[in-house]
mmCIF file of C-alpha atoms in Angstrom:
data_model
loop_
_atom_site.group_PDB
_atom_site.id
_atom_site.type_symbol
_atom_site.label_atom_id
_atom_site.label_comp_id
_atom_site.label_asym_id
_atom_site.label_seq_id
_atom_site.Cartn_x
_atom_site.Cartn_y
_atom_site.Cartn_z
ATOM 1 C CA UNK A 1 2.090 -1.036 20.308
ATOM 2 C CA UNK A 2 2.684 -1.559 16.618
ATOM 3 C CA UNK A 3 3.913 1.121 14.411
ATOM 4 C CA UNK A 4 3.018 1.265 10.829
ATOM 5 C CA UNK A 5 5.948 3.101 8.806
ATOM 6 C CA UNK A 6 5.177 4.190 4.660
ATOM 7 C CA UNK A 7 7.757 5.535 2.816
ATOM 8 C CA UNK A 8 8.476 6.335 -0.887
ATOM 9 C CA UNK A 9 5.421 8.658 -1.949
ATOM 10 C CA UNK A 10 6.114 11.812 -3.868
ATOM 11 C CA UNK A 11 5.241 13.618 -6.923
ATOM 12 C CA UNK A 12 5.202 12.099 -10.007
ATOM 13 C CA UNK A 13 3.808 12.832 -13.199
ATOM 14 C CA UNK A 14 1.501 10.702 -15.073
ATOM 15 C CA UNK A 15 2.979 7.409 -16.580
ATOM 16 C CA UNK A 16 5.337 7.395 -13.684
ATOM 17 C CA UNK A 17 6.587 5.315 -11.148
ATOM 18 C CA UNK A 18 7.325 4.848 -7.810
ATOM 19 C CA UNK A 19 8.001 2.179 -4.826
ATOM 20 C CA UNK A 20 6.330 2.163 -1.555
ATOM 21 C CA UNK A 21 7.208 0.477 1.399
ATOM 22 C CA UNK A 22 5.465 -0.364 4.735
ATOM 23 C CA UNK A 23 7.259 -1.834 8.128
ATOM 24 C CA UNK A 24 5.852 -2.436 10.942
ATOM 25 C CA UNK A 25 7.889 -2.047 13.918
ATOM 26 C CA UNK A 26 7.037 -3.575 16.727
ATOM 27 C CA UNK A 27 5.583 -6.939 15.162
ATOM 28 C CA UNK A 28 6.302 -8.977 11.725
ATOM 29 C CA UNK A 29 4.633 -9.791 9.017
ATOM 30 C CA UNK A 30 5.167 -13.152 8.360
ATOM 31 C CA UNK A 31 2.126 -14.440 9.561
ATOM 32 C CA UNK A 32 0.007 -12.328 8.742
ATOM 33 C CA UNK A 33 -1.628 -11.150 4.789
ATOM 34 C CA UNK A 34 -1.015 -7.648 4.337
ATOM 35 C CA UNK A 35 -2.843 -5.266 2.427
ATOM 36 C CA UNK A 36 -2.261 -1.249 0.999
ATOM 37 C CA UNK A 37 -5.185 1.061 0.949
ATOM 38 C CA UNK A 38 -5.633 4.665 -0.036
ATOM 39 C CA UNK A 39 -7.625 7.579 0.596
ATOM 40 C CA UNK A 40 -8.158 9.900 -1.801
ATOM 41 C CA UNK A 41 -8.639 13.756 -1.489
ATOM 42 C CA UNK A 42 -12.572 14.080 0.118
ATOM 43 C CA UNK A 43 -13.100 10.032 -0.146
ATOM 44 C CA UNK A 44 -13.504 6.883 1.895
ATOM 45 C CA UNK A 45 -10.109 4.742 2.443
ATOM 46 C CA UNK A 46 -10.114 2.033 -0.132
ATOM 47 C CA UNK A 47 -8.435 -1.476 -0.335
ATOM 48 C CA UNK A 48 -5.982 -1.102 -3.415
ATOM 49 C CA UNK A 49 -4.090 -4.444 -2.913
ATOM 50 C CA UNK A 50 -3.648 -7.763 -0.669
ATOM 51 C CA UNK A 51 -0.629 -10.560 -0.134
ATOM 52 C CA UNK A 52 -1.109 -13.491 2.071
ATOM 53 C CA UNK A 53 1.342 -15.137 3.540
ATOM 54 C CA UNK A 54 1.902 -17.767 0.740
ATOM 55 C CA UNK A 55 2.134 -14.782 -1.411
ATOM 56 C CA UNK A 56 -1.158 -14.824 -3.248
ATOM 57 C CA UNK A 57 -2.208 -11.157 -4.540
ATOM 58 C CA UNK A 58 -5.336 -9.121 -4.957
ATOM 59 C CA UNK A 59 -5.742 -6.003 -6.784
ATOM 60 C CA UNK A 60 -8.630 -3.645 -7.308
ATOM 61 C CA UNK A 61 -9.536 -3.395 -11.029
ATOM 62 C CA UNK A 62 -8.842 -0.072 -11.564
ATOM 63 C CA UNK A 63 -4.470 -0.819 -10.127
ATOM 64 C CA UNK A 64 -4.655 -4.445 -12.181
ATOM 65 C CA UNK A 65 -1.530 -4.323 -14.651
ATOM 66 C CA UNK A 66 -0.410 -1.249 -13.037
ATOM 67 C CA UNK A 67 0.525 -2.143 -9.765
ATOM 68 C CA UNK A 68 2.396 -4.919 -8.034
ATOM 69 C CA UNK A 69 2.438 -6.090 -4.321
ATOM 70 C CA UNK A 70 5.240 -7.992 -2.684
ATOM 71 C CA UNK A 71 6.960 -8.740 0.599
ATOM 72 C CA UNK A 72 9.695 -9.499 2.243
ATOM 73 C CA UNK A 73 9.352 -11.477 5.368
ATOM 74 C CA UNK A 74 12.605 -11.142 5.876
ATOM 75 C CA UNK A 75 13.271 -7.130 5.916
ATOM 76 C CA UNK A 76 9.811 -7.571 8.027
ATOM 77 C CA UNK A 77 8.465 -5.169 4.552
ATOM 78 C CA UNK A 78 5.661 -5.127 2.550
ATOM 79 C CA UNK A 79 5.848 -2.856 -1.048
ATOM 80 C CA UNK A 80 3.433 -1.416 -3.679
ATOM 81 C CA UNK A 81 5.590 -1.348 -7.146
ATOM 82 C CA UNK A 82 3.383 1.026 -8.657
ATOM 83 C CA UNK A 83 3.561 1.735 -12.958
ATOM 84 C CA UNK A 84 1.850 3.880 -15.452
ATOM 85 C CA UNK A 85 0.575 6.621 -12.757
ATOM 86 C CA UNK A 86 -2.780 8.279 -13.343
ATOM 87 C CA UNK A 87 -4.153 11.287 -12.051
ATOM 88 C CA UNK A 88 -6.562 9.036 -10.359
ATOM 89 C CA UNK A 89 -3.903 7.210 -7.809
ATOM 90 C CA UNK A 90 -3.220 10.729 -6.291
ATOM 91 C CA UNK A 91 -3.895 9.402 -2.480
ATOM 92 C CA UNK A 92 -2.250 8.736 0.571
ATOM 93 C CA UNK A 93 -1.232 5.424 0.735
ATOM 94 C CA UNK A 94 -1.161 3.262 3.763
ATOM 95 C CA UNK A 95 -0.843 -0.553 4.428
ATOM 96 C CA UNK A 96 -2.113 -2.800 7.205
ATOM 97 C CA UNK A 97 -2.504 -6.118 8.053
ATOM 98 C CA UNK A 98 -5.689 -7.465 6.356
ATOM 99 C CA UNK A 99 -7.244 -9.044 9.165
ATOM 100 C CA UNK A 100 -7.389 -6.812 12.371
ATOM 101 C CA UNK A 101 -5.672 -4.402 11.725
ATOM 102 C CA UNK A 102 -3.149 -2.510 13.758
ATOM 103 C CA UNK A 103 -3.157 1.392 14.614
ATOM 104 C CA UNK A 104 -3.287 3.086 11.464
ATOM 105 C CA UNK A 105 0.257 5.069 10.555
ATOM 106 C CA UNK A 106 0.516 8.273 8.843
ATOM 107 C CA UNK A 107 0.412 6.736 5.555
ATOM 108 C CA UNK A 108 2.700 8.408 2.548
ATOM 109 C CA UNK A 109 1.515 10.674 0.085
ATOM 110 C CA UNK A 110 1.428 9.963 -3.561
ATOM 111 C CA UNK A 111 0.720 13.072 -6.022
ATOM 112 C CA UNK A 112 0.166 12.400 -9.288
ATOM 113 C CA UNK A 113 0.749 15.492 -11.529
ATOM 114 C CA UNK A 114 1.940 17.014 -14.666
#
């Protein structure tokens, strides 16, 4: 069974920055697009960004300028470069493949505070 790994949430304040980064062990990711989501405090999970496999990217308007999406077939890792932190990206943040996904892992928290 796959397991989804995030890592590199925390608290930061607003403007801030941080790195995320997703592995799934037990499969890879080179075939597959891969996508981060987040679920807000008392809200639905939402798609936040997408990366196929030729390494086309999709971002939700609100994360556009602010937040980049890569991977790295070879480390088998997807990350979320995320900029300028709002209040509003306080979440936990998970990633999955975009297309059935796997199990969902535990996700990593992001706080965004002053």
């Amino acid at each position: 069974q796959v397991q989804l790994v995030e890592s590199g949430g925390g608290l930061v304040q607003p403007g801030g920055s941080l790195i995320l980064s997703c592995t799934p062990s037990g499969s890879i990711i080179s075939r597959d697009a891969m996508a981060w989501y987040r679920q807000a405090p008392g809200k639905q999970r939402e798609l936040v960004a997408t990366i196929t496999t030729g390494g086309n990217t999709y971002y939700k308007n609100s994360v556009k300028g602010r937040f980049t999406i890569s991977r790295d077939n070879a480390k088998n890792t997807v990350y979320l470069q995320m900029n300028s932190l709002i209040f509003e990206d306080t979440a936990v943040y998970y990633c999955n493949r975009l297309v059935s996904p796997w199990v969902w892992g535990q996700g990593t928290l992001v706080t965004v505070s002053s």
